[in-house]
Amino acid sequence: MHRFANPARFLRLSAAILPWSAGATVVLLIVGLYLSLFGSPPDYQQGDTVRIMYIHVPAAWMSLFVYTNMAIAAAVGLVWKHPLADLFAKAAAPVGAGFTAVCLITGSLWGAPMWGTWWVWDARLTSVLILFFLYLGYMALVNAFDSPERGIKAGNVLLLVGIVNVPIIKFSVDWWNTLHQPSSVIRMGGPTIDSTMLWPLLVMALAFTTYFVSVVLLRVKAEILARRIQTLRLSEAQG
Amino acid sequence: MKGFLRLVARDLRLALRQGSDATIAVMFFVLCVVLFPFGVGPEANILARIAAGVIWVAALLASLLSLERLFLTDYEDGSLELLALSRIPMEAVVLAKTLAHWLVTGVPLIVAAPILALLLNMEAAGFGVLVLALAIGTPALSLIGSIGAALTLGARRGGVLLSLLILPLYIPVLIFGAGAIDAALNALSPRPHLLLLAGLLAAALPLAPLAGAAALRQALE
């Protein structure tokens, strides 16, 4: 792990991965969108509105996936003082917040025709809303200090505190009687969703993941370069 | 243990001599609740229906009010660094200061709550549960809040940031606290809600000082 603490090595590695992950994102998005918009059947009850699922569900998975990864990075950053783990958490936060916002908005658009309401205060929706606030709180906290290191460390503690919300979101549909349906893909006894709908969903989920990888690599790279510029300026000013 | 008690006594003495924090929290709590009859209208049955939620939300905001100063004054005059150097572990420092904060701001809220419930026409069946739920819930609020207070130490606009960080984490306490009272008013058993609330407190009691101490150490680095 400490091999990757070296920023120069990270930059070389990310330059090697980035074209592949970006290319994979484009290809997977095109295939996934084609499959989900034209290649899959409409639902027998919901009609064409079921196609919202192919955006909504991957975005929801990503919102949890990104937060969990940020919390792991926060733990690594706090325990081993790993500089890139800190940067990863900071770089991933706006992307994760974006996925959460997409999940909430598409869920609302899906709920309006299907449930007859834009929003209900059930456990799943409320806990995802809290997740969104946690992302926003983390971003505000990281930027609230004059020294960036202090902000990132405070943010790491907050990420670890907020991890309690992740299992609550995951199991909210099982623990409480919610309007939101229980999980139909990742469950004991195999998925209950038909394979004609499962495949587009998985392709879209993969596309979202490669998109996340590409954007985070770019953002970490930008952060490293920004720090380099700041160091150069400071040494210039000391002259 | 002796150092822990001394720290609690010191914070209590400071709070009582200055005298502002406790009274301001209660005043805010009362005013906040009194605003609702003006906002939603004075119909007795509507007020009785929303009383539990209104009192809980107001208690939540009132406990948030003085949290910003939980560590700030000690941080600014340097006594927090002396405490960090002393033999008392940082976790115990956080716990002692949180306990003092709860005694100063939480307990007056519990005392004032039944009077406010009376003003809002809450049925008598809910009174005992209201006090009990607040007695279990407000220490949890102080504990969760101490994490936020430690994290935002030295931040720009710390107070606003603190509410942004802490209010989402307060939601579970609010749900079960208000749920217990609603259950009692609807002739159901408030026991499951109160047990869950106690569970939150039992989880926050060891975990919040750990997180708070980690945040304080970073602030002092």
Coordinates of C-alpha atoms in Angstrom, one line a residue, chain A residues 78 81 126 130 133-134 136-138 140-141 143-146 150 153-154 157-158 161-162 176, chain B residues 75 147 150-156 161 164-165 168-169 171-172 176 211 214-215 218-219 221:
Chain A
L78 CA -6.0 8.2 9.9
K81 CA -1.2 8.8 7.5
T126 CA -35.0 9.3 4.5
I130 CA -29.2 11.7 5.3
F133 CA -26.4 15.6 3.9
L134 CA -23.4 13.6 5.1
L136 CA -22.5 17.8 1.9
G137 CA -21.4 18.1 5.5
Y138 CA -18.1 16.4 4.7
A140 CA -18.2 21.8 3.9
L141 CA -16.0 20.6 6.7
N143 CA -13.1 23.3 3.1
A144 CA -13.7 25.1 6.4
F145 CA -10.2 25.3 7.6
D146 CA -7.3 27.6 6.7
R150 CA -6.6 19.9 9.2
K153 CA -8.3 15.0 9.0
A154 CA -11.5 16.4 10.5
V157 CA -13.3 11.4 11.4
L158 CA -16.7 12.5 10.2
V161 CA -18.8 8.5 12.2
G162 CA -21.2 8.6 9.2
W176 CA -39.1 -1.4 8.2
Chain B
Y75 CA -9.3 25.8 22.9
I147 CA -18.2 14.9 18.0
A150 CA -14.6 18.8 18.4
L151 CA -14.5 18.5 14.6
T152 CA -15.3 22.1 13.9
L153 CA -12.8 23.5 16.4
G154 CA -10.9 26.3 14.6
A155 CA -13.1 26.1 11.5
R156 CA -14.4 29.2 9.8
L161 CA -21.0 24.1 10.0
L164 CA -24.9 21.0 9.2
L165 CA -22.8 18.1 10.4
P168 CA -28.5 14.7 10.2
L169 CA -27.0 12.5 12.9
I171 CA -32.5 12.3 13.2
P172 CA -32.6 8.8 14.8
F176 CA -37.6 7.3 18.4
A211 CA -14.4 10.1 17.9
A214 CA -9.6 11.8 17.9
A215 CA -10.9 15.0 16.5
Q218 CA -6.0 16.7 15.4
A219 CA -7.2 20.2 16.4
E221 CA -1.6 19.1 16.5

